Coordinates of C-alpha atoms and ligand atoms in Angstrom, one line a residue:
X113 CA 0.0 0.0 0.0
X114 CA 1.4 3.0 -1.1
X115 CA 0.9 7.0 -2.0
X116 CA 3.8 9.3 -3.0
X117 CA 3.2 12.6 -3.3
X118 CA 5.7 14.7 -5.3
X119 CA 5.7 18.1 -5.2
X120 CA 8.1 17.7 -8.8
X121 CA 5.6 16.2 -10.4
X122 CA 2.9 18.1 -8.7
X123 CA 0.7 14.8 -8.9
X124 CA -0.2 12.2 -6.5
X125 CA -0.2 9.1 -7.3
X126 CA -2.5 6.9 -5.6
X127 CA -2.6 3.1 -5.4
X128 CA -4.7 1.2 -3.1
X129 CA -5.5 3.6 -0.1
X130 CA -8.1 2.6 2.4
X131 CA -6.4 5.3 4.6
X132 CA -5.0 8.8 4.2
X133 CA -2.9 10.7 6.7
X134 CA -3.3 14.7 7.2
X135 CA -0.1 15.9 8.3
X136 CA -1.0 18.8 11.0
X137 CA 1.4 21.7 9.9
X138 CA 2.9 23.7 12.7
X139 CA 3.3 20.7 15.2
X140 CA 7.1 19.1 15.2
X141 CA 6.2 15.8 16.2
X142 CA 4.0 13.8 14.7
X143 CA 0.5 13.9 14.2
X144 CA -1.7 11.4 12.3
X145 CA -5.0 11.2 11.9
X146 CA -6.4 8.1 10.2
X147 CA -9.3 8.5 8.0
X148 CA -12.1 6.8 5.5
X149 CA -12.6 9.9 3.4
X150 CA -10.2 10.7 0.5
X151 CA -8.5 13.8 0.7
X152 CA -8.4 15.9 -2.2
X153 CA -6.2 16.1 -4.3
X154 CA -6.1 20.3 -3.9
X155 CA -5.9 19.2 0.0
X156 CA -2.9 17.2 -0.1
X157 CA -0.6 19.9 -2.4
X158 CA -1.6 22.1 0.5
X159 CA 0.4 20.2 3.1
X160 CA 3.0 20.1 0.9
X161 CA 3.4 23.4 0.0
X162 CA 2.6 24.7 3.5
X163 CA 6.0 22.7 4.2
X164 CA 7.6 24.4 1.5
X165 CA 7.4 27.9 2.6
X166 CA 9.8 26.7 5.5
X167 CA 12.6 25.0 3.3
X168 CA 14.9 27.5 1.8
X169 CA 17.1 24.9 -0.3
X170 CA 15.5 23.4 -3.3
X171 CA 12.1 21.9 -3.3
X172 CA 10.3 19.3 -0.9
X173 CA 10.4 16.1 -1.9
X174 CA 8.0 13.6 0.0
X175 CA 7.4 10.1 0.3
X176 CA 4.2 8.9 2.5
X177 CA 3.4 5.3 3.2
X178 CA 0.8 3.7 5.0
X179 CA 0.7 -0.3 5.8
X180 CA -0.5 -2.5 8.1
X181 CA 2.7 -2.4 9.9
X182 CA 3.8 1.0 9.8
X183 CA 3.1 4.2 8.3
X184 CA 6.1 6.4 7.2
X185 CA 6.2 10.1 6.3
X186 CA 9.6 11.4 4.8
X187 CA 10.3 14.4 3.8
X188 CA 13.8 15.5 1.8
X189 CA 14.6 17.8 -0.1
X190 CA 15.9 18.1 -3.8
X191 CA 18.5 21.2 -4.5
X192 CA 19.5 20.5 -8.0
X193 CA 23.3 19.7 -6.9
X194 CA 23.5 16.2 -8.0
X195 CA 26.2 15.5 -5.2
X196 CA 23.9 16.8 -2.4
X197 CA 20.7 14.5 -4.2
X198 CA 22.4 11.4 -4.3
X199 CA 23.7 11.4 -1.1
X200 CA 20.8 12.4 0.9
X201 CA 18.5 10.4 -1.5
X202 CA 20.1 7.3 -0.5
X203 CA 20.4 8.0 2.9
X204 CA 16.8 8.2 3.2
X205 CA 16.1 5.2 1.2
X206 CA 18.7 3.2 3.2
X207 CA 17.2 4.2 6.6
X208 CA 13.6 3.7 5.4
X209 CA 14.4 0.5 4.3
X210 CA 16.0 -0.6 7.3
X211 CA 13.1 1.1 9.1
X212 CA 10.8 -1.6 7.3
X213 CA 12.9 -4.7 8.0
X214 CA 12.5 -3.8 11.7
X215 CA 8.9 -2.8 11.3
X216 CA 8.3 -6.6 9.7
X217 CA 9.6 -8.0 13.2
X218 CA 6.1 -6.8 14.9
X219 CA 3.3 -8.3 13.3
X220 CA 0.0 -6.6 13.4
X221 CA 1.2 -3.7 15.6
X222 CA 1.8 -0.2 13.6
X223 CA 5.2 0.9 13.5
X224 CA 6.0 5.0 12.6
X225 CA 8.3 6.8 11.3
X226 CA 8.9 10.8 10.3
X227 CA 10.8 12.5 9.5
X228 CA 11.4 16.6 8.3
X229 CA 14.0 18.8 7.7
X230 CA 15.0 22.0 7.7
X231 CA 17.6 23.8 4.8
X232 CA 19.0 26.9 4.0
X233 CA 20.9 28.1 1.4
X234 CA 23.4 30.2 2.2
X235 CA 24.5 32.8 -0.5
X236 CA 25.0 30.1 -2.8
X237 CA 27.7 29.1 -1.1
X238 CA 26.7 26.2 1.1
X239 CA 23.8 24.0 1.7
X240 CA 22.8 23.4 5.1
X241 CA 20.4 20.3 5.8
X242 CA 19.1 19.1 8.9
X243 CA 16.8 16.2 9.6
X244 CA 14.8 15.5 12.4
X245 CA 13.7 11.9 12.5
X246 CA 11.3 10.0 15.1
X247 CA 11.1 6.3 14.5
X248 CA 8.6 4.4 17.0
X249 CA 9.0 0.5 17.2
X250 CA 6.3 -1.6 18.9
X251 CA 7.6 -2.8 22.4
X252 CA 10.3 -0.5 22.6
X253 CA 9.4 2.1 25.6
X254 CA 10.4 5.2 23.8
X255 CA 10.3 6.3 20.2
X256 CA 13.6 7.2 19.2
X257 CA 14.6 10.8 17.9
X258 CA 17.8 11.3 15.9
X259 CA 19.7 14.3 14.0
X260 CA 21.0 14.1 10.9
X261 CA 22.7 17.2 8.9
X262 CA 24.6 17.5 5.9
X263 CA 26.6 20.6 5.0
X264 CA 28.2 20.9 1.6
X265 CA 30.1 23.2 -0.4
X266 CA 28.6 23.8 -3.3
X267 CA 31.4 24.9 -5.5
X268 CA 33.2 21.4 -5.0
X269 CA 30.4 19.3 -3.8
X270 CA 31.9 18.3 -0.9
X271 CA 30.2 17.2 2.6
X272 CA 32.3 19.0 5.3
X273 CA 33.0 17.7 8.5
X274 CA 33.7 19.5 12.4
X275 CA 37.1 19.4 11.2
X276 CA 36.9 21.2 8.3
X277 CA 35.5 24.0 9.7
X278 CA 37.2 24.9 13.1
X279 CA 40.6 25.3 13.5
X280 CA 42.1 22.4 15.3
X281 CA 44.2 24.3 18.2
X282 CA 40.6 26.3 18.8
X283 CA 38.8 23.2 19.2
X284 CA 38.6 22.9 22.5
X285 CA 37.7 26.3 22.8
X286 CA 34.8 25.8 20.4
X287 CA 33.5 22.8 22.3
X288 CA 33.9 24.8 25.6
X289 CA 31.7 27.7 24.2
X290 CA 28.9 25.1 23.1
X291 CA 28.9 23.5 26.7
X292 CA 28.2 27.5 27.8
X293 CA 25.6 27.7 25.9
X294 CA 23.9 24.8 26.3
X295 CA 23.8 25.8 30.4
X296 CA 22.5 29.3 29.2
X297 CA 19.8 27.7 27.6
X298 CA 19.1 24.4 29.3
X299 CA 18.3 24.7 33.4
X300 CA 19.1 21.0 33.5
X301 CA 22.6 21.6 32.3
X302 CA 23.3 24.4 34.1
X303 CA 22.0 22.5 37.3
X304 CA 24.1 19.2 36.1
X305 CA 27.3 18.0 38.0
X306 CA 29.9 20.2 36.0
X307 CA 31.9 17.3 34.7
X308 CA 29.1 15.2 33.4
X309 CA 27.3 17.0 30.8
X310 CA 31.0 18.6 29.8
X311 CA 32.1 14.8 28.9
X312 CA 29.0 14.1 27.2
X313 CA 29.5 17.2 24.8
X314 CA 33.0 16.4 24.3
X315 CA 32.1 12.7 23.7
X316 CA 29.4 13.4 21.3
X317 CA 31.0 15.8 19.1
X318 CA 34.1 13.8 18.4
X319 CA 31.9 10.6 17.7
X320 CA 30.0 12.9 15.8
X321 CA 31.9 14.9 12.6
X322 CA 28.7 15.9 10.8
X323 CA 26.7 17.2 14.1
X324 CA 26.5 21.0 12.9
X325 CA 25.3 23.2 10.2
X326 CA 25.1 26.5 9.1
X327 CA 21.5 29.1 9.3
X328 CA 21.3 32.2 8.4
X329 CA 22.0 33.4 12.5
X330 CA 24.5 30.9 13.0
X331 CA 26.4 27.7 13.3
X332 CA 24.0 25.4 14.9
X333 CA 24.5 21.8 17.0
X334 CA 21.9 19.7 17.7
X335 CA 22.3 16.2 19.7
X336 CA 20.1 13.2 19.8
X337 CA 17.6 12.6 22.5
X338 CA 19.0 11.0 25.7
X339 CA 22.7 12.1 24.3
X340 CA 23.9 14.6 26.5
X341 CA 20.9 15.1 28.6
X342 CA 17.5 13.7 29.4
X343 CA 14.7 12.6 27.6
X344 CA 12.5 15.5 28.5
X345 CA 14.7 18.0 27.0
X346 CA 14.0 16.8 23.3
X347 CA 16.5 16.9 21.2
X348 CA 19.5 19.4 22.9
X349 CA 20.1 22.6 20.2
X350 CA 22.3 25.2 20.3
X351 CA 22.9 28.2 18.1
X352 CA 26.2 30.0 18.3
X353 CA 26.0 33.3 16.4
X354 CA 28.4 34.0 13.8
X355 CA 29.8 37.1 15.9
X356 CA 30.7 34.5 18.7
X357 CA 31.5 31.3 16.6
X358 CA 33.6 33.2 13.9
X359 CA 37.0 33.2 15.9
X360 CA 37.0 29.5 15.8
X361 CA 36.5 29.3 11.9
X362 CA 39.6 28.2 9.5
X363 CA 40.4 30.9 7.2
X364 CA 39.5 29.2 4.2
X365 CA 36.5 29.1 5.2
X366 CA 35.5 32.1 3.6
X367 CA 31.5 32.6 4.0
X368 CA 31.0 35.6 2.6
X369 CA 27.6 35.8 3.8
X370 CA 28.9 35.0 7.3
X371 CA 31.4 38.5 7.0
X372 CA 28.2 40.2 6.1
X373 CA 25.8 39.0 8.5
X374 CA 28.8 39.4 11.3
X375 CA 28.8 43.3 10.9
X376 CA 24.8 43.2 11.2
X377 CA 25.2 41.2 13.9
X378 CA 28.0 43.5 16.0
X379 CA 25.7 46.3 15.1
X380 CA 22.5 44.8 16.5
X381 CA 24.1 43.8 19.5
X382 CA 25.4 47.3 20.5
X383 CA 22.3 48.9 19.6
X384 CA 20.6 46.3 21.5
X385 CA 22.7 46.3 24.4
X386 CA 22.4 49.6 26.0
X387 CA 22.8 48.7 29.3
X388 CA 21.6 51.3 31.6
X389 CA 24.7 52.1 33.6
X390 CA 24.5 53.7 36.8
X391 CA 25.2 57.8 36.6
X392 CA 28.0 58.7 38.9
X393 CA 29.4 61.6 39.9
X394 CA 32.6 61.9 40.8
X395 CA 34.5 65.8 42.8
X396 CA 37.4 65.7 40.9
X397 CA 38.8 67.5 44.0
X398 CA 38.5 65.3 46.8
X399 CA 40.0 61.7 47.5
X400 CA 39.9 58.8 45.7
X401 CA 40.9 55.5 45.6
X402 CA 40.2 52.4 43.3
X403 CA 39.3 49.0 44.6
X404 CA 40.1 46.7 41.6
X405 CA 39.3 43.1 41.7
X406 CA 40.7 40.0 39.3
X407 CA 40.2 36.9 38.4
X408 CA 36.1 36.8 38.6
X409 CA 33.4 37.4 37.5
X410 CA 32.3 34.9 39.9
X411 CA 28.4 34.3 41.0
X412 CA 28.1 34.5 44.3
X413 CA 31.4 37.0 45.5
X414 CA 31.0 39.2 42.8
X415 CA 27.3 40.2 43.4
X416 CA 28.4 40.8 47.4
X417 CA 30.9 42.7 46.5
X418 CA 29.1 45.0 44.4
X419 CA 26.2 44.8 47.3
X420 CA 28.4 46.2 49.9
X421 CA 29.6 49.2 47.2
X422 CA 26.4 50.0 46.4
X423 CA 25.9 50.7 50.2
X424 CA 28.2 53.5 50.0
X425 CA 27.7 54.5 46.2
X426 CA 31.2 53.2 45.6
X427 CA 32.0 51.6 42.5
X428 CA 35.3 49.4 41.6
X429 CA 36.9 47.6 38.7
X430 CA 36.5 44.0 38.0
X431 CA 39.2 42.9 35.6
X432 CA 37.8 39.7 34.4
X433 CA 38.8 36.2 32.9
X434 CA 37.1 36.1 29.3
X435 CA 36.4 32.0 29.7
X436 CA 34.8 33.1 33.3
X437 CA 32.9 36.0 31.7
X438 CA 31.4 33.9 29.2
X439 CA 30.0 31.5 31.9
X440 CA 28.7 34.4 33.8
X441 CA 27.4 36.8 31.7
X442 CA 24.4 38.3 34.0
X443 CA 27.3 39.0 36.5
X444 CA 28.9 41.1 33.8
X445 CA 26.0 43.1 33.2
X446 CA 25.3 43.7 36.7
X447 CA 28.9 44.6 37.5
X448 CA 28.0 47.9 34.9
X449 CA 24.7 47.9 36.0
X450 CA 25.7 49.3 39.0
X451 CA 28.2 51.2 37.8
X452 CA 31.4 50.1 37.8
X453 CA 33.6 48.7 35.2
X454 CA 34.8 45.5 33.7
X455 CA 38.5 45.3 32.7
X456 CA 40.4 42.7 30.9
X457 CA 42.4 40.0 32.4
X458 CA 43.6 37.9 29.7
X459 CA 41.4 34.8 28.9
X460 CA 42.5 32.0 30.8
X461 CA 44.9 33.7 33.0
X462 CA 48.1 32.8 31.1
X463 CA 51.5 34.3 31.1
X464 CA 51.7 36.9 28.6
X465 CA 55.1 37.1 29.1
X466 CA 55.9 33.8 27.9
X467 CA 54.2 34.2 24.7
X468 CA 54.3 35.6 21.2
X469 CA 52.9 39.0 19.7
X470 CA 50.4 37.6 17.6
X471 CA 48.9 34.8 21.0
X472 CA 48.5 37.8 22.8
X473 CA 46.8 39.7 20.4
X474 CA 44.2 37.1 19.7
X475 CA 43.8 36.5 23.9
X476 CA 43.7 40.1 24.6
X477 CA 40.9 40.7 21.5
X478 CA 39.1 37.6 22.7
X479 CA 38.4 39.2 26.0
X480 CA 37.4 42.2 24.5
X481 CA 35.0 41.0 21.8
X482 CA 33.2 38.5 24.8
X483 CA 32.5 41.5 26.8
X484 CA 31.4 43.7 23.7
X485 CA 28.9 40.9 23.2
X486 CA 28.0 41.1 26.6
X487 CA 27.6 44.7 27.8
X488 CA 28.1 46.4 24.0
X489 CA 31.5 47.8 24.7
X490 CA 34.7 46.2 25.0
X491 CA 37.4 47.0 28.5
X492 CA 39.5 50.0 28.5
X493 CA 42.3 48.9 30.3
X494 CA 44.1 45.4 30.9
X495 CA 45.4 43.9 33.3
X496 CA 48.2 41.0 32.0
X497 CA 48.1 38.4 34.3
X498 CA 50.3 38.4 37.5
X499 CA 51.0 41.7 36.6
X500 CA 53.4 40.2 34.3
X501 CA 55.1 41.8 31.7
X502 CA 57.8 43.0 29.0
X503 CA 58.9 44.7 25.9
X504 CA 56.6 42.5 23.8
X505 CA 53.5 42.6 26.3
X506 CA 54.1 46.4 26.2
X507 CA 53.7 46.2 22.5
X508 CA 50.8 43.5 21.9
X509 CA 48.0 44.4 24.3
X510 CA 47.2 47.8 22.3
X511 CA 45.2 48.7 25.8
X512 CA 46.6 50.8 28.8
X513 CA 47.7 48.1 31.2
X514 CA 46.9 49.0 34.8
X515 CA 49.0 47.2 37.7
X516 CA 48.3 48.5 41.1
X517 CA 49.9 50.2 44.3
X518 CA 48.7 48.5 46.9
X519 CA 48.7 44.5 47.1
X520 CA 46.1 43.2 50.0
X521 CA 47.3 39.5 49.3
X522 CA 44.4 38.1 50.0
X523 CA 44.7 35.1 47.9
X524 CA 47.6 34.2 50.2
X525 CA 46.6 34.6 53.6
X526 CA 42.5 34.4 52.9
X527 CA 42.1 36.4 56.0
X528 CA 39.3 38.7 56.2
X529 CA 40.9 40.6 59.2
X530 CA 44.1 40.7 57.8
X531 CA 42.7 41.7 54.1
X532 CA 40.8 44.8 55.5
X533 CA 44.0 46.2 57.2
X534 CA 45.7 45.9 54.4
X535 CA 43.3 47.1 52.0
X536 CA 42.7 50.5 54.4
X537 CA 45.6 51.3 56.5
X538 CA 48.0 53.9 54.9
X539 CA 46.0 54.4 52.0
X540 CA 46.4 57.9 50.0
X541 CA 44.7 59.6 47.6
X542 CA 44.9 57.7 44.0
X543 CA 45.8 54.5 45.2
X544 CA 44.7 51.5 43.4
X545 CA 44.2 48.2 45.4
X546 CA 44.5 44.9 44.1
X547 CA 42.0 42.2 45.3
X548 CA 40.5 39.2 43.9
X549 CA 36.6 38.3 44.2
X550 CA 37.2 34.7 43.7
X551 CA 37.5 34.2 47.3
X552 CA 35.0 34.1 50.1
X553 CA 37.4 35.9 52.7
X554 CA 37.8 38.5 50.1
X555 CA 33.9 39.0 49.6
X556 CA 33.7 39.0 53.2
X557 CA 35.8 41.5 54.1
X558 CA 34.9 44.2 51.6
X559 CA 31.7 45.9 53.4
X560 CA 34.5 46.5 55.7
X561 CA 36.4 47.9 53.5
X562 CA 33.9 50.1 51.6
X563 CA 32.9 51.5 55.4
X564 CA 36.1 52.5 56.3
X565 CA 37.4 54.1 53.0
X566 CA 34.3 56.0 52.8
X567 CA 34.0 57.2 56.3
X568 CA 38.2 58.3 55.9
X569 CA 37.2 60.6 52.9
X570 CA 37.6 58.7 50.0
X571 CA 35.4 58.3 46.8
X572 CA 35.3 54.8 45.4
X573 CA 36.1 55.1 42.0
X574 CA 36.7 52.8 39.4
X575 CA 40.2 53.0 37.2
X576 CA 38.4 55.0 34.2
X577 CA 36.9 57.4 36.4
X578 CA 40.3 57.6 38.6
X579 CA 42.2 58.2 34.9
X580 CA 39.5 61.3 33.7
X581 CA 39.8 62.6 37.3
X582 CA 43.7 63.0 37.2
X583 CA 44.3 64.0 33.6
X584 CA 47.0 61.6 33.0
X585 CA 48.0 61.2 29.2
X586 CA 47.1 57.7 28.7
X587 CA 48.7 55.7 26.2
X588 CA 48.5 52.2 25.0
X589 CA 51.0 49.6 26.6
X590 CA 52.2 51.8 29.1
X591 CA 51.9 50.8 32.7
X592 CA 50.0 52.5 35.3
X593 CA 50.7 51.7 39.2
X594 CA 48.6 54.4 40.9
X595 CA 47.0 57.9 39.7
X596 CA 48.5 60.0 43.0
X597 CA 47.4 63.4 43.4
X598 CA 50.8 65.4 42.7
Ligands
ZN347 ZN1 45.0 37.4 38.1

């Protein structure tokens, strides 16, 4: 029993057909209704075409079968490029078929399966197609629901893999930036043991070359059902804009479409993210002092930190970790939100003094395009990590790089008592104070700290504000330990 309806041909061809199927447009999984009447003919092109408006590659191809032991609803598409035809033609074929030999394990019980796509073109330049496919067996507890994509090249008709796209040393990186946002998106994730889901994303991606493909926002991975998290979830899908995902691209591949939609895109986002920072004013003339704190954002310290400034309208600067800012990004709005300022601390912390011009260009630039993304502009200042640096720091971090005059230690001694003395005794006017809100003892001690700075005189400023105040001439790679009053 069969009935093919091909949009090519614009005909249906009917054999026997005691049943029909409506598909229900608009609903992802599948919906059948069985029924006596024939549907028209008029009917039926409706479905299809209704499907077509969402494809943006070729036409809809569809292939509808209804037995006694299953029923099967396939749609494909059909894009003209012979290479891309073939391939996906007999793909489908090949997993319909085997569908059926399973299917004639179960006698008399109805076996389903469906499955849809979606496509896009992009600028000619590449295909992307990705199928969605449920396939429910009798006496199995759960139907099972699988991705499939296929990206090609049109200009050489090849299928390209994970590895043809990002860069191999940025790998890592990539994967780590899909296992953010997956816990942006996914509460379950987020609320996972760390490791787990982590493992599960690394495992599935490198069993799994073809698991991407391109829209027109983004690169996009999707996982099976049950792979990296439960059931419930559906199938796991993530889509990494091209402003994010474009660092980790090869350089041949050249999208042009991906250049033009990345400008769009870094437009949008500043437009869109005019954060409404806290007006300060700051008396030029009387005493200040800058609290600056590294190594965060983090999601607990952070906000009481910024809790205890806001008791005394202080403000500070944060010089963050660009892998941490990524994971935290609502801490990074709220650290501007209230009104002080995010710096730059180098990605992942690493010595830039052991390390080439052109590394510490692309760390320094990633910092500063994460928190563009995040709070629509990028850090004015740097701090290099361990306040380390040389000729060739001096010349690569194209950022004044602000050290610090007075050291509280408080990584070291993780003293609250001992922090807050340090952090208020002997303190003049233009001081900058070097903490870290990665540590309890630190968060602890800074309501303290904000008390008794404030009640000795001094406005809390952050390093911008301190840098206006004073007047300096400030240049790029030139270090800055302190802005006293002279
Ligand atoms: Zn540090």
């Amino acid at each position: 029993m069969k009935k093919i309806f091909s949009k090519k041909s614009n005909r249906i061809k009917l054999m026997v057909l005691p049943f029909i199927i409506l598909l229900c447009a608009g609903i992802i999984s599948y919906s059948y209704l069985k029924s006596k009447k024939n549907i028209s003919e008029a009917e039926a092109h409706q479905v299809v075409a209704q499907s077509y408006d969402k494809k943006q590659a070729g036409s809809v191809e569809s292939i509808i079968e209804y037995g006694e032991k299953y029923s099967i609803t396939i749609h494909y598409p059909f894009t003209k490029n012979s290479n891309i035809d073939q391939k996906i033609y007999s793909d489908v074929i090949l997993y319909m078929n085997n569908f059926k030999d399973e299917s004639n394990g179960y006698d008399g019980k109805q076996n389903y399966l469906y499955i849809d796509y979606d496509s896009y073109d992009i600028d000619g330049e590449y295909i992307s197609v990705s199928f969605n496919t449920e396939k429910g067996i009798y006496g199995y507890a759960h139907p099972e629901h699988t991705v499939k994509n296929y990206v090609y090249k049109i200009s050489n008709g090849t299928r390209l893999i994970l590895g043809d796209v990002i860069l191999e040393d940025k790998t890592s990186d990539f994967i780590d930036a899909v296992i953010s946002g997956l816990k942006d998106k996914y509460e379950e994730a987020k609320a996972d043991g760390e490791n787990d889901i982590n493992a599960l994303v690394y495992e599935y991606i490198a069993a799994n070359p073809y698991c991407f493909y391109f829209d027109t926002e983004g690169m996009v991975l999707k996982f099976d059902v049950y792979s990296i998290m439960s059931g419930s979830q559906g199938i796991p899908e993530i889509t990494i804009p091209y402003a994010n995902v474009k660092r980790f691209f090869k350089p041949e591949l050249k999208i042009s479409y991906v250049e033009n939609e990345l400008e769009k895109q870094q437009e949008e986002l500043s437009a869109s993210k005019n954060i409404k920072k806290a007006v300060r004013e700051i008396d030029k003339n009387k005493p200040m002092v800058a609290l600056t704190f590294d190594d965060g954002p983090h999601p607990e310290y952070t906000r009481s930190i910024l809790k205890a400034l806001n008791q005394h309208k202080g403000a500070a600067t944060f010089y963050v970790l660009g892998n941490r800012a990524t994971s935290y990004p609502d801490v990074i709005e709220e650290i501007i939100i209230q009104g002080s300022e995010v710096g730059n601390h180098s990605w992942s912390h690493s010595n830039y003094s052991n390390r080439e011009v052109v590394d510490i260009k692309e760390d320094k630039d990633k910092v500063q395009n994460a928190v563009k993304a995040i709070t629509g502009s990028a850090p004015e200042t740097i701090r290099v990590p361990y306040g380390s640096t040389n000729a060739t720091v001096e010349s690569s971090v194209e950022l004044p790089i602000v050290l610090w005059s007075v050291d509280t230690n408080d990584w070291k001694d993780k003293n609250s008592k001992v922090i807050i003395e340090r952090a208020t005794s002997n303190i003049k006017d233009g001081d900058i104070i070097l903490m870290h809100d990665i540590w309890g003892e630190t968060a602890n001690a800074v309501p303290e700290i904000v008390k008794t700075l404030s009640d000795k005189g001094f406005q809390l400023v952050t390093v911008s504000e301190m840098m206006n105040a004073r007047n300096v001439d400030i240049k790029k790679g030139k270090k800055y330990f302190s802005f006293l009053k002279k």
